Amino acid sequence: SLVRVHSIPSSEMAEMNLQEAVDRFVRAVKERNIRLCYIHLAETTGEDPIGRNTEFITAISTRIRSLGYTTGLSKPFEQLFRPKLMLVLMALSVVAGAVLALSRLISVSWLPRLVLVALGMLASVAILQMFGEIGKQLLAFAAALIYPVLSTVVLVVPLFNAELDYNLPELKAIGTLMAMSLISMCGGLLIVGFLADRAYMVKQSQFIGVRGAHVVPMIAVALLAISGLPILGKSVRAVWCDVKSTAAVVASRPLTLGQALVLIAVFAIVGLAVVRTTNEPAIDPFSAELRSRAILETALVVRPRAKEFLIGHPALLLGIALLATRRRDWALPLVVLGMLGQVSLVNSFCHIHTPLTVSISRTANGLVLGIIVGLVLWASFFERGLPSKQSLHRP
C-alpha cells in the first residue's frame, strides 16, 4: 500500500514566506489528493522559533480542516473494482465517437457504420485482453484524441460551409462552445473510467501522451477545415477529388501579412502551452502569473487553467461568432487556437490523482470566465468593423 506525500524542501522554504507555504500544502491536499504533509520547520533560529513553527503548522491544519478534511492517521486508497462489461461499454463509446465523427464528414450508410463499429469493438476488446493496463492507456489516449475532434466536427466544421447569417452570433457562439465543452468532457470522463486505479491516484502511474493529446486534435481540426469537409451525399472517390481541389485552391491563395502574423502567434501560443503541459514544465510560471493564480484560487476555490479562460475558450467563441456571420478567413486560426481550450479541458481529467469534483469545478470555472473574456473581446474589437465576408472554401 502506498500513501502519497507532499513536502517543501528546506532550500525552498528559506526563500518562501509562510503564507505561500501554507497555500501550497492546502493546494496539494485539495487538488492532488495528498494524504500526508511532511512539513519542514519554517524557522530554527530567531527570537521564538517554537512559536513561529507552531503558528505555521496550526495555519496549515486550520486551512485543511476548513475545506472539510480531517487530520489523523493517513490511510491508503482502496483498490477500485471495474467490471469488464464496464470497460467494454467505455470502449464502445470511444469507437462510436470515432464512427460518428467520420459519418458527419462524409456520407456513410448505416451498414458500413455497423461494420466499422463491430471492427472497432473487436480491436478494442483485443487490445484490453492482450495488453492489460497499457491497453486501457491506449483507449484513454484514443478518447482524448477523438472527443475534442468530435465536438468540433459536429458543431463547428459545418459552419465553414454554411450560408446562413445569425442575427445574434455571440449567442450562437456561447451555445456552441458550451455544447462542445460538454462533449469534450464526456471524453474526459471516459479517461477517468479507463484509468480509475489506485496506481494513478497515488501517481505511481501516469497518463501517457499528454502532449500528443494536445497537438493532434488541433492539427486534425485545421486540416478538416481547410479541406472543405464536410462533403455529404457523394461517393468516397468524389469526396477525395473535392478535397484535393479545395486544398489546391487554398494553397494557391496569397497569404496576407496580417494572416501570417496571426498564424505565427497561434503557433507560438500553442507551442508554449504544449511545453508547459507537464507537472514539471521546461518554462516556469512568471511571478505575475503566480500572483494571479493565488487571486483566482482565493476567489473561485478551484483555479481554472489560464490557457482555457484566457486563450482557448475566448478564441473559440470569437471564431464561432465570425463563422456565424460568414467571416471565415479569420475564423480558421481562431478556431484552431480555440481547440487549445477543449484539449486542455480533457487534459484536466487525465490527472487521476486530482479529485473528480475538482476537475469538474475547474472546467466550469474556466468555461464561465472564458465566455466572459470572449464576449468582452467580441464587443470591443470584432462586433464593429468586422472583416469583409469571404468564403474559405468555395468561391
Short mmCIF file of C-alpha atoms in Angstrom, two decimals:
data_model
loop_
_atom_site.label_atom_id
_atom_site.label_comp_id
_atom_site.label_asym_id
_atom_site.label_seq_id
_atom_site.Cartn_x
_atom_site.Cartn_y
_atom_site.Cartn_z
CA SER A 1 0.00 0.00 0.00
CA LEU A 2 1.20 3.49 -0.88
CA VAL A 3 0.39 6.87 0.63
CA ARG A 4 1.16 9.97 -1.40
CA VAL A 5 3.28 12.57 0.44
CA HIS A 6 3.84 16.26 -0.22
CA SER A 7 6.71 18.29 1.18
CA ILE A 8 8.54 21.56 0.53
CA PRO A 9 12.35 21.21 0.61
CA SER A 10 14.20 23.26 3.20
CA SER A 11 16.00 25.16 0.44
CA GLU A 12 12.67 26.37 -0.96
CA MET A 13 11.26 27.11 2.49
CA ALA A 14 14.14 29.54 3.09
CA GLU A 15 13.01 31.67 0.11
CA MET A 16 9.25 31.36 0.67
CA ASN A 17 7.05 33.32 3.03
CA LEU A 18 4.89 31.27 5.37
CA GLN A 19 1.59 32.17 3.69
CA GLU A 20 2.84 30.84 0.35
CA ALA A 21 3.93 27.63 2.05
CA VAL A 22 0.53 27.23 3.74
CA ASP A 23 -1.23 27.78 0.38
CA ARG A 24 0.98 25.17 -1.25
CA PHE A 25 0.21 22.48 1.31
CA VAL A 26 -3.51 23.23 1.16
CA ARG A 27 -3.45 23.11 -2.65
CA ALA A 28 -1.68 19.75 -2.54
CA VAL A 29 -4.38 18.29 -0.31
CA LYS A 30 -7.27 19.81 -2.25
CA GLU A 31 -6.14 19.35 -5.85
CA ARG A 32 -3.74 16.38 -5.70
CA ASN A 33 -5.37 14.15 -3.09
CA ILE A 34 -2.27 14.26 -0.88
CA ARG A 35 -2.76 12.12 2.23
CA LEU A 36 0.39 13.07 4.19
CA CYS A 37 2.01 16.51 4.55
CA TYR A 38 5.68 16.26 5.54
CA ILE A 39 6.49 19.69 6.96
CA HIS A 40 10.00 21.06 7.38
CA LEU A 41 10.34 23.61 10.14
CA ALA A 42 9.88 27.16 8.94
CA GLU A 43 12.40 28.67 11.36
CA THR A 44 15.12 27.14 13.53
CA THR A 45 16.62 30.37 14.83
CA GLY A 46 15.36 33.76 15.96
CA GLU A 47 13.52 35.05 18.97
CA ASP A 48 10.76 32.44 19.11
CA PRO A 49 11.24 29.60 16.57
CA ILE A 50 8.94 27.25 18.53
CA GLY A 51 6.10 29.76 18.49
CA ARG A 52 6.56 30.57 14.78
CA ASN A 53 6.59 26.90 13.79
CA THR A 54 3.54 26.22 15.94
CA GLU A 55 1.67 29.01 14.18
CA PHE A 56 2.82 27.66 10.82
CA ILE A 57 1.62 24.11 11.46
CA THR A 58 -1.61 25.34 13.04
CA ALA A 59 -2.33 27.51 10.00
CA ILE A 60 -1.91 24.52 7.67
CA SER A 61 -4.15 22.31 9.82
CA THR A 62 -6.83 25.01 10.18
CA ARG A 63 -6.98 25.69 6.43
CA ILE A 64 -7.19 21.99 5.60
CA ARG A 65 -9.95 21.44 8.14
CA SER A 66 -11.88 24.44 6.81
CA LEU A 67 -12.18 22.64 3.47
CA GLY A 68 -13.89 19.66 5.11
CA TYR A 69 -10.85 17.41 5.56
CA THR A 70 -9.86 15.79 8.85
CA THR A 71 -6.42 15.25 10.31
CA GLY A 72 -5.22 11.97 11.78
CA LEU A 73 -3.55 8.79 10.64
CA SER A 74 -3.18 8.65 6.87
CA LYS A 75 -4.88 5.74 5.11
CA PRO A 76 -4.07 4.37 1.67
CA PHE A 77 -6.62 4.40 -1.15
CA GLU A 78 -8.75 1.34 -1.52
CA GLN A 79 -8.49 -0.55 -4.80
CA LEU A 80 -11.35 0.17 -7.21
CA PHE A 81 -13.26 -2.57 -8.94
CA ARG A 82 -14.26 -2.10 -12.58
CA PRO A 83 -16.32 -4.89 -14.18
CA LYS A 84 -15.10 -5.98 -17.61
CA LEU A 85 -18.51 -5.12 -19.03
CA MET A 86 -17.99 -1.50 -17.98
CA LEU A 87 -14.63 -1.38 -19.80
CA VAL A 88 -16.27 -2.86 -22.91
CA LEU A 89 -19.06 -0.25 -22.80
CA MET A 90 -16.50 2.55 -22.45
CA ALA A 91 -14.56 1.14 -25.39
CA LEU A 92 -17.83 1.14 -27.36
CA SER A 93 -18.23 4.85 -26.55
CA VAL A 94 -14.78 5.59 -27.96
CA VAL A 95 -15.43 3.59 -31.14
CA ALA A 96 -18.89 5.10 -31.58
CA GLY A 97 -17.44 8.59 -31.21
CA ALA A 98 -14.92 7.94 -33.97
CA VAL A 99 -17.55 6.49 -36.34
CA LEU A 100 -19.96 9.36 -35.60
CA ALA A 101 -17.26 11.91 -36.40
CA LEU A 102 -16.49 10.16 -39.69
CA SER A 103 -20.17 9.96 -40.66
CA ARG A 104 -20.57 13.71 -40.10
CA LEU A 105 -17.73 14.43 -42.54
CA ILE A 106 -18.56 12.09 -45.42
CA SER A 107 -21.60 10.05 -46.37
CA VAL A 108 -21.51 6.64 -44.70
CA SER A 109 -24.61 4.43 -44.86
CA TRP A 110 -25.84 2.53 -41.83
CA LEU A 111 -24.36 -0.84 -42.85
CA PRO A 112 -20.73 0.38 -43.16
CA ARG A 113 -21.20 2.21 -39.87
CA LEU A 114 -22.21 -1.00 -38.13
CA VAL A 115 -19.26 -2.81 -39.71
CA LEU A 116 -16.86 -0.10 -38.53
CA VAL A 117 -18.30 -0.19 -35.01
CA ALA A 118 -18.05 -4.00 -34.91
CA LEU A 119 -14.44 -3.96 -36.16
CA GLY A 120 -13.58 -1.22 -33.71
CA MET A 121 -15.09 -3.16 -30.83
CA LEU A 122 -13.21 -6.32 -31.77
CA ALA A 123 -9.98 -4.36 -31.91
CA SER A 124 -10.70 -2.66 -28.55
CA VAL A 125 -11.51 -5.93 -26.78
CA ALA A 126 -8.35 -7.47 -28.24
CA ILE A 127 -6.29 -4.51 -27.00
CA LEU A 128 -7.76 -4.79 -23.50
CA GLN A 129 -7.25 -8.53 -23.39
CA MET A 130 -3.72 -8.63 -24.81
CA PHE A 131 -2.16 -5.51 -23.31
CA GLY A 132 -3.96 -5.09 -19.97
CA GLU A 133 -3.10 -1.77 -18.36
CA ILE A 134 -1.32 -0.49 -21.47
CA GLY A 135 -4.48 -1.31 -23.42
CA LYS A 136 -6.51 0.89 -21.06
CA GLN A 137 -3.98 3.67 -21.57
CA LEU A 138 -4.27 3.34 -25.34
CA LEU A 139 -8.08 3.54 -25.23
CA ALA A 140 -7.88 6.52 -22.86
CA PHE A 141 -5.49 8.19 -25.30
CA ALA A 142 -7.92 7.47 -28.14
CA ALA A 143 -10.73 9.13 -26.15
CA ALA A 144 -8.50 12.18 -25.57
CA LEU A 145 -7.96 12.48 -29.33
CA ILE A 146 -11.44 11.65 -30.60
CA TYR A 147 -13.84 13.61 -28.39
CA PRO A 148 -12.45 17.16 -28.87
CA VAL A 149 -12.41 16.50 -32.62
CA LEU A 150 -15.93 15.03 -32.44
CA SER A 151 -17.25 18.15 -30.72
CA THR A 152 -15.76 20.32 -33.46
CA VAL A 153 -16.88 18.09 -36.34
CA VAL A 154 -20.47 18.00 -35.10
CA LEU A 155 -20.86 21.66 -34.13
CA VAL A 156 -18.24 23.88 -35.79
CA VAL A 157 -16.90 22.41 -39.04
CA PRO A 158 -20.34 22.58 -40.76
CA LEU A 159 -20.34 26.35 -40.14
CA PHE A 160 -17.40 26.75 -42.54
CA ASN A 161 -19.76 25.91 -45.41
CA ALA A 162 -22.97 27.39 -44.01
CA GLU A 163 -24.70 30.17 -45.96
CA LEU A 164 -26.80 31.44 -43.06
CA ASP A 165 -26.13 34.63 -41.10
CA TYR A 166 -27.15 34.60 -37.43
CA ASN A 167 -28.69 37.77 -36.01
CA LEU A 168 -27.05 37.23 -32.61
CA PRO A 169 -23.76 35.47 -33.43
CA GLU A 170 -22.46 35.82 -29.88
CA LEU A 171 -25.39 33.79 -28.53
CA LYS A 172 -24.82 31.15 -31.19
CA ALA A 173 -21.16 31.06 -30.17
CA ILE A 174 -21.94 30.71 -26.45
CA GLY A 175 -24.36 27.82 -27.04
CA THR A 176 -21.96 26.06 -29.39
CA LEU A 177 -19.00 26.48 -27.03
CA MET A 178 -20.96 25.07 -24.09
CA ALA A 179 -22.17 22.10 -26.14
CA MET A 180 -18.63 21.43 -27.40
CA SER A 181 -17.27 21.54 -23.87
CA LEU A 182 -19.91 19.05 -22.73
CA ILE A 183 -18.92 16.60 -25.49
CA SER A 184 -15.22 17.05 -24.72
CA MET A 185 -15.89 16.50 -21.03
CA CYS A 186 -17.55 13.18 -21.89
CA GLY A 187 -14.20 12.15 -23.36
CA GLY A 188 -12.51 13.24 -20.16
CA LEU A 189 -14.90 11.15 -18.08
CA LEU A 190 -14.12 8.13 -20.25
CA ILE A 191 -10.44 8.66 -19.50
CA VAL A 192 -11.25 8.71 -15.79
CA GLY A 193 -13.10 5.42 -16.21
CA PHE A 194 -10.24 3.73 -18.03
CA LEU A 195 -7.60 4.95 -15.55
CA ALA A 196 -9.57 4.76 -12.29
CA ASP A 197 -6.97 2.76 -10.44
CA ARG A 198 -5.08 3.21 -7.18
CA ALA A 199 -1.74 3.36 -9.03
CA TYR A 200 -2.88 6.51 -10.85
CA MET A 201 -4.37 8.04 -7.70
CA VAL A 202 -1.01 7.95 -5.93
CA LYS A 203 0.75 8.93 -9.19
CA GLN A 204 2.67 5.68 -9.36
CA SER A 205 1.40 5.53 -12.95
CA GLN A 206 0.56 8.47 -15.21
CA PHE A 207 -1.44 9.07 -18.37
CA ILE A 208 0.69 8.73 -21.49
CA GLY A 209 0.61 11.04 -24.48
CA VAL A 210 -0.32 14.30 -22.75
CA ARG A 211 1.41 16.43 -25.38
CA GLY A 212 0.13 14.31 -28.24
CA ALA A 213 -3.42 14.73 -26.92
CA HIS A 214 -2.87 18.50 -27.10
CA VAL A 215 -1.38 18.75 -30.58
CA VAL A 216 -3.12 16.06 -32.67
CA PRO A 217 -6.75 17.31 -32.28
CA MET A 218 -5.68 20.85 -33.18
CA ILE A 219 -3.90 19.69 -36.33
CA ALA A 220 -6.86 17.48 -37.26
CA VAL A 221 -9.34 20.37 -36.97
CA ALA A 222 -7.13 22.63 -39.08
CA LEU A 223 -6.85 20.00 -41.82
CA LEU A 224 -10.58 19.32 -41.75
CA ALA A 225 -11.42 23.00 -42.08
CA ILE A 226 -9.08 23.76 -44.99
CA SER A 227 -10.02 20.53 -46.81
CA GLY A 228 -13.60 21.65 -47.34
CA LEU A 229 -15.22 18.93 -45.25
CA PRO A 230 -17.97 18.02 -44.57
CA ILE A 231 -18.96 16.77 -48.02
CA LEU A 232 -22.11 14.67 -47.82
CA GLY A 233 -24.13 12.86 -50.44
CA LYS A 234 -21.15 11.92 -52.63
CA SER A 235 -19.08 8.80 -53.12
CA VAL A 236 -15.74 8.44 -51.38
CA ARG A 237 -13.94 8.98 -54.72
CA ALA A 238 -15.90 12.18 -55.37
CA VAL A 239 -15.19 13.40 -51.82
CA TRP A 240 -11.47 12.76 -52.32
CA CYS A 241 -11.49 14.75 -55.59
CA ASP A 242 -13.31 17.65 -53.93
CA VAL A 243 -10.88 17.64 -51.00
CA LYS A 244 -7.88 17.76 -53.35
CA SER A 245 -9.47 20.56 -55.38
CA THR A 246 -10.28 22.63 -52.30
CA ALA A 247 -6.82 22.10 -50.84
CA ALA A 248 -5.27 23.25 -54.14
CA VAL A 249 -7.42 26.42 -54.13
CA VAL A 250 -6.49 27.21 -50.52
CA ALA A 251 -2.80 26.58 -51.17
CA SER A 252 -2.80 28.87 -54.22
CA ARG A 253 -4.33 31.82 -52.40
CA PRO A 254 -1.85 34.51 -51.29
CA LEU A 255 -1.25 34.86 -47.58
CA THR A 256 -1.55 38.43 -46.33
CA LEU A 257 0.83 39.88 -43.79
CA GLY A 258 -1.92 40.07 -41.18
CA GLN A 259 -2.87 36.43 -41.65
CA ALA A 260 0.78 35.38 -41.47
CA LEU A 261 1.24 37.26 -38.19
CA VAL A 262 -1.90 35.66 -36.78
CA LEU A 263 -0.70 32.17 -37.73
CA ILE A 264 2.73 32.82 -36.20
CA ALA A 265 1.04 34.00 -32.99
CA VAL A 266 -1.17 30.89 -32.95
CA PHE A 267 1.83 28.56 -33.36
CA ALA A 268 3.78 30.43 -30.67
CA ILE A 269 0.92 30.28 -28.14
CA VAL A 270 0.20 26.62 -28.83
CA GLY A 271 3.90 25.76 -28.63
CA LEU A 272 4.28 27.49 -25.27
CA ALA A 273 1.15 25.79 -23.93
CA VAL A 274 2.36 22.35 -25.05
CA VAL A 275 5.80 22.87 -23.49
CA ARG A 276 4.13 23.71 -20.19
CA THR A 277 1.58 20.89 -20.12
CA THR A 278 3.50 18.60 -17.75
CA ASN A 279 3.76 18.90 -13.97
CA GLU A 280 7.44 19.75 -14.39
CA PRO A 281 7.41 22.20 -17.32
CA ALA A 282 10.56 23.38 -19.08
CA ILE A 283 9.44 27.00 -18.59
CA ASP A 284 8.45 28.03 -15.06
CA PRO A 285 5.41 30.30 -14.48
CA PHE A 286 6.09 34.03 -14.30
CA SER A 287 5.81 35.80 -10.95
CA ALA A 288 2.79 37.81 -12.12
CA GLU A 289 1.15 34.57 -13.22
CA LEU A 290 1.72 33.02 -9.81
CA ARG A 291 0.11 36.02 -8.13
CA SER A 292 -2.90 35.87 -10.44
CA ARG A 293 -3.23 32.15 -9.71
CA ALA A 294 -3.38 32.87 -5.99
CA ILE A 295 -6.08 35.51 -6.52
CA LEU A 296 -8.20 33.16 -8.65
CA GLU A 297 -7.77 30.35 -6.16
CA THR A 298 -8.97 32.58 -3.34
CA ALA A 299 -11.94 33.90 -5.30
CA LEU A 300 -13.08 30.67 -7.01
CA VAL A 301 -11.78 27.96 -4.62
CA VAL A 302 -10.68 25.90 -7.67
CA ARG A 303 -8.44 27.82 -10.04
CA PRO A 304 -9.28 27.46 -13.76
CA ARG A 305 -6.49 26.99 -16.28
CA ALA A 306 -5.28 30.21 -17.89
CA LYS A 307 -4.92 28.59 -21.32
CA GLU A 308 -8.62 27.79 -21.18
CA PHE A 309 -10.24 31.01 -19.99
CA LEU A 310 -7.68 33.47 -21.40
CA ILE A 311 -6.85 31.79 -24.72
CA GLY A 312 -8.78 28.70 -25.79
CA HIS A 313 -12.40 29.46 -24.89
CA PRO A 314 -12.34 33.16 -25.93
CA ALA A 315 -10.64 32.30 -29.24
CA LEU A 316 -13.16 29.55 -29.97
CA LEU A 317 -16.09 31.81 -29.08
CA LEU A 318 -14.76 34.51 -31.41
CA GLY A 319 -14.10 32.01 -34.20
CA ILE A 320 -17.63 30.57 -33.97
CA ALA A 321 -19.15 34.06 -33.90
CA LEU A 322 -17.21 35.01 -37.02
CA LEU A 323 -18.34 31.82 -38.74
CA ALA A 324 -21.92 32.65 -37.77
CA THR A 325 -21.53 35.90 -39.74
CA ARG A 326 -19.59 34.17 -42.56
CA ARG A 327 -16.24 35.84 -41.74
CA ARG A 328 -14.36 32.63 -42.43
CA ASP A 329 -10.81 33.65 -43.29
CA TRP A 330 -10.15 35.00 -39.80
CA ALA A 331 -12.24 32.31 -38.14
CA LEU A 332 -9.95 29.40 -39.06
CA PRO A 333 -6.90 30.42 -36.95
CA LEU A 334 -9.21 31.38 -34.09
CA VAL A 335 -10.98 28.01 -34.15
CA VAL A 336 -7.67 26.14 -34.29
CA LEU A 337 -6.34 28.21 -31.39
CA GLY A 338 -9.64 27.70 -29.59
CA MET A 339 -9.13 23.95 -29.68
CA LEU A 340 -6.46 24.56 -27.05
CA GLY A 341 -9.26 25.11 -24.56
CA GLN A 342 -11.00 21.85 -25.48
CA VAL A 343 -7.87 19.69 -25.27
CA SER A 344 -6.89 21.38 -22.01
CA LEU A 345 -10.36 20.65 -20.66
CA VAL A 346 -9.92 16.96 -21.47
CA ASN A 347 -6.41 17.02 -20.03
CA SER A 348 -7.77 18.14 -16.66
CA PHE A 349 -9.45 14.75 -16.31
CA CYS A 350 -6.23 12.91 -17.23
CA HIS A 351 -4.81 13.78 -13.80
CA ILE A 352 -6.38 10.91 -11.90
CA HIS A 353 -4.66 11.98 -8.67
CA THR A 354 -6.88 15.09 -8.75
CA PRO A 355 -10.37 14.55 -7.26
CA LEU A 356 -13.06 14.38 -9.93
CA THR A 357 -15.09 17.16 -8.26
CA VAL A 358 -12.07 19.47 -8.54
CA SER A 359 -11.66 18.74 -12.25
CA ILE A 360 -15.36 19.40 -12.90
CA SER A 361 -15.22 22.66 -10.92
CA ARG A 362 -12.07 23.72 -12.78
CA THR A 363 -13.82 23.04 -16.10
CA ALA A 364 -16.94 25.02 -15.14
CA ASN A 365 -14.95 27.99 -13.82
CA GLY A 366 -12.78 28.08 -16.92
CA LEU A 367 -15.80 27.95 -19.22
CA VAL A 368 -17.65 30.78 -17.45
CA LEU A 369 -14.60 33.05 -17.32
CA GLY A 370 -13.70 32.17 -20.91
CA ILE A 371 -17.17 33.18 -22.13
CA ILE A 372 -16.91 36.48 -20.27
CA VAL A 373 -13.49 37.24 -21.75
CA GLY A 374 -14.67 36.24 -25.22
CA LEU A 375 -17.75 38.47 -25.04
CA VAL A 376 -15.64 41.43 -23.94
CA LEU A 377 -13.26 40.91 -26.87
CA TRP A 378 -16.16 40.48 -29.29
CA ALA A 379 -17.84 43.72 -28.17
CA SER A 380 -14.54 45.63 -28.12
CA PHE A 381 -12.87 44.56 -31.36
CA PHE A 382 -14.94 42.21 -33.51
CA GLU A 383 -18.54 43.38 -33.41
CA ARG A 384 -17.62 46.70 -35.02
CA GLY A 385 -15.68 46.84 -38.24
CA LEU A 386 -15.76 43.11 -38.94
CA PRO A 387 -13.62 41.83 -41.83
CA SER A 388 -15.38 41.51 -45.17
CA LYS A 389 -17.37 38.33 -45.72
CA GLN A 390 -15.31 35.75 -47.57
CA SER A 391 -15.68 32.03 -48.11
CA LEU A 392 -12.74 29.93 -47.03
CA HIS A 393 -13.58 27.06 -49.33
CA ARG A 394 -15.93 27.72 -52.16
CA PRO A 395 -15.64 30.82 -54.40
#
